């Protein structure tokens, strides 16, 4: 599975390829390779949990390669991959970026040690991210809502992070008062303000 985008910020299209390496009982291993327009290559591997004794649960490179989006303040697109084990469970996405000729994980703002972008499916909670700019600096608001009054309403927090000096800097935290499940899903769930290419 190969797609092209400007990944190193030089204005030329580079190629990102995801390939399946191994299948084990509990996980699959994929290889991500980037070949720049100048024919310089960088590679890394990542694993996706699965019940791999069942062929229906196995993922393909097309399943895990979400696409490209420009997220941080460094020129070049980032590569999003889906590490989720189930399509309707908690979703976990990783972001890879090309830095100094090497592929490395770009931690999601507020993600802690995992570095992953997390999204809870609406039956468990409503999580998401809203992308924008604060002046010329990228900004991400992380939404984390949990059910109240059964599952008819959700409340939680929205935390703002701004890209500054090579990292996400935490800003204000806003309380999200209880709103209906439908309104919460429409407003906060998933990725808002960016489109994967």
Short mmCIF file of N, CA, C and O in Angstrom, two decimals, residues 122 126 145-156 177-184:
data_model
loop_
_atom_site.label_atom_id
_atom_site.label_comp_id
_atom_site.label_asym_id
_atom_site.label_seq_id
_atom_site.Cartn_x
_atom_site.Cartn_y
_atom_site.Cartn_z
N UNK A 122 -18.32 6.18 20.82
CA UNK A 122 -19.38 6.86 21.58
C UNK A 122 -20.07 6.03 22.65
O UNK A 122 -20.58 6.59 23.61
N UNK A 126 -16.86 9.95 24.52
CA UNK A 126 -16.75 10.71 23.28
C UNK A 126 -15.46 11.50 23.34
O UNK A 126 -15.34 12.46 24.11
N UNK A 145 -14.82 13.36 26.89
CA UNK A 145 -16.14 13.36 27.52
C UNK A 145 -16.54 11.95 27.93
O UNK A 145 -16.23 10.98 27.21
N UNK A 146 -17.25 11.85 29.07
CA UNK A 146 -17.70 10.57 29.57
C UNK A 146 -19.19 10.64 29.89
O UNK A 146 -19.72 11.71 30.16
N UNK A 147 -19.86 9.47 29.88
CA UNK A 147 -21.33 9.49 30.05
C UNK A 147 -21.76 9.89 31.46
O UNK A 147 -21.11 9.56 32.45
N UNK A 148 -22.85 10.63 31.51
CA UNK A 148 -23.54 10.95 32.76
C UNK A 148 -25.03 10.70 32.52
O UNK A 148 -25.49 10.69 31.37
N UNK A 149 -25.77 10.49 33.58
CA UNK A 149 -27.21 10.20 33.45
C UNK A 149 -27.44 9.02 32.50
O UNK A 149 -28.18 9.11 31.53
N UNK A 150 -26.78 7.92 32.80
CA UNK A 150 -26.81 6.80 31.88
C UNK A 150 -25.91 7.14 30.70
O UNK A 150 -24.80 7.62 30.88
N UNK A 151 -26.43 6.94 29.50
CA UNK A 151 -25.67 7.31 28.31
C UNK A 151 -26.40 8.38 27.50
O UNK A 151 -26.11 8.58 26.33
N UNK A 152 -27.34 9.07 28.13
CA UNK A 152 -28.11 10.08 27.40
C UNK A 152 -27.36 11.40 27.30
O UNK A 152 -27.61 12.19 26.38
N UNK A 153 -26.45 11.67 28.24
CA UNK A 153 -25.70 12.92 28.23
C UNK A 153 -24.22 12.64 28.51
O UNK A 153 -23.87 11.61 29.10
N UNK A 154 -23.37 13.58 28.06
CA UNK A 154 -21.93 13.46 28.26
C UNK A 154 -21.38 14.78 28.76
O UNK A 154 -21.88 15.85 28.41
N UNK A 155 -20.33 14.68 29.59
CA UNK A 155 -19.62 15.88 30.04
C UNK A 155 -18.15 15.55 30.17
O UNK A 155 -17.76 14.37 30.19
N UNK A 156 -17.31 16.59 30.28
CA UNK A 156 -15.88 16.33 30.39
C UNK A 156 -15.07 17.60 30.26
O UNK A 156 -15.49 18.66 30.75
N UNK A 177 -19.96 21.16 30.00
CA UNK A 177 -21.11 20.80 30.82
C UNK A 177 -21.94 19.73 30.11
O UNK A 177 -21.85 19.57 28.88
N UNK A 178 -22.76 18.98 30.84
CA UNK A 178 -23.53 17.89 30.22
C UNK A 178 -24.36 18.35 29.02
O UNK A 178 -25.07 19.34 29.09
N UNK A 179 -24.18 17.63 27.91
CA UNK A 179 -24.97 17.86 26.70
C UNK A 179 -25.44 16.51 26.20
O UNK A 179 -24.94 15.46 26.62
N UNK A 180 -26.40 16.51 25.31
CA UNK A 180 -26.94 15.25 24.82
C UNK A 180 -25.88 14.45 24.08
O UNK A 180 -24.91 15.01 23.55
N UNK A 181 -26.07 13.15 24.03
CA UNK A 181 -25.12 12.28 23.36
C UNK A 181 -24.95 12.66 21.90
O UNK A 181 -23.84 12.67 21.36
N UNK A 182 -26.05 12.99 21.23
CA UNK A 182 -25.97 13.33 19.81
C UNK A 182 -25.20 14.63 19.61
O UNK A 182 -24.35 14.72 18.71
N UNK A 183 -25.47 15.63 20.44
CA UNK A 183 -24.76 16.90 20.32
C UNK A 183 -23.28 16.73 20.62
O UNK A 183 -22.42 17.31 19.95
N UNK A 184 -22.97 15.90 21.62
CA UNK A 184 -21.56 15.66 21.97
C UNK A 184 -20.83 14.96 20.85
O UNK A 184 -19.69 15.30 20.51
#
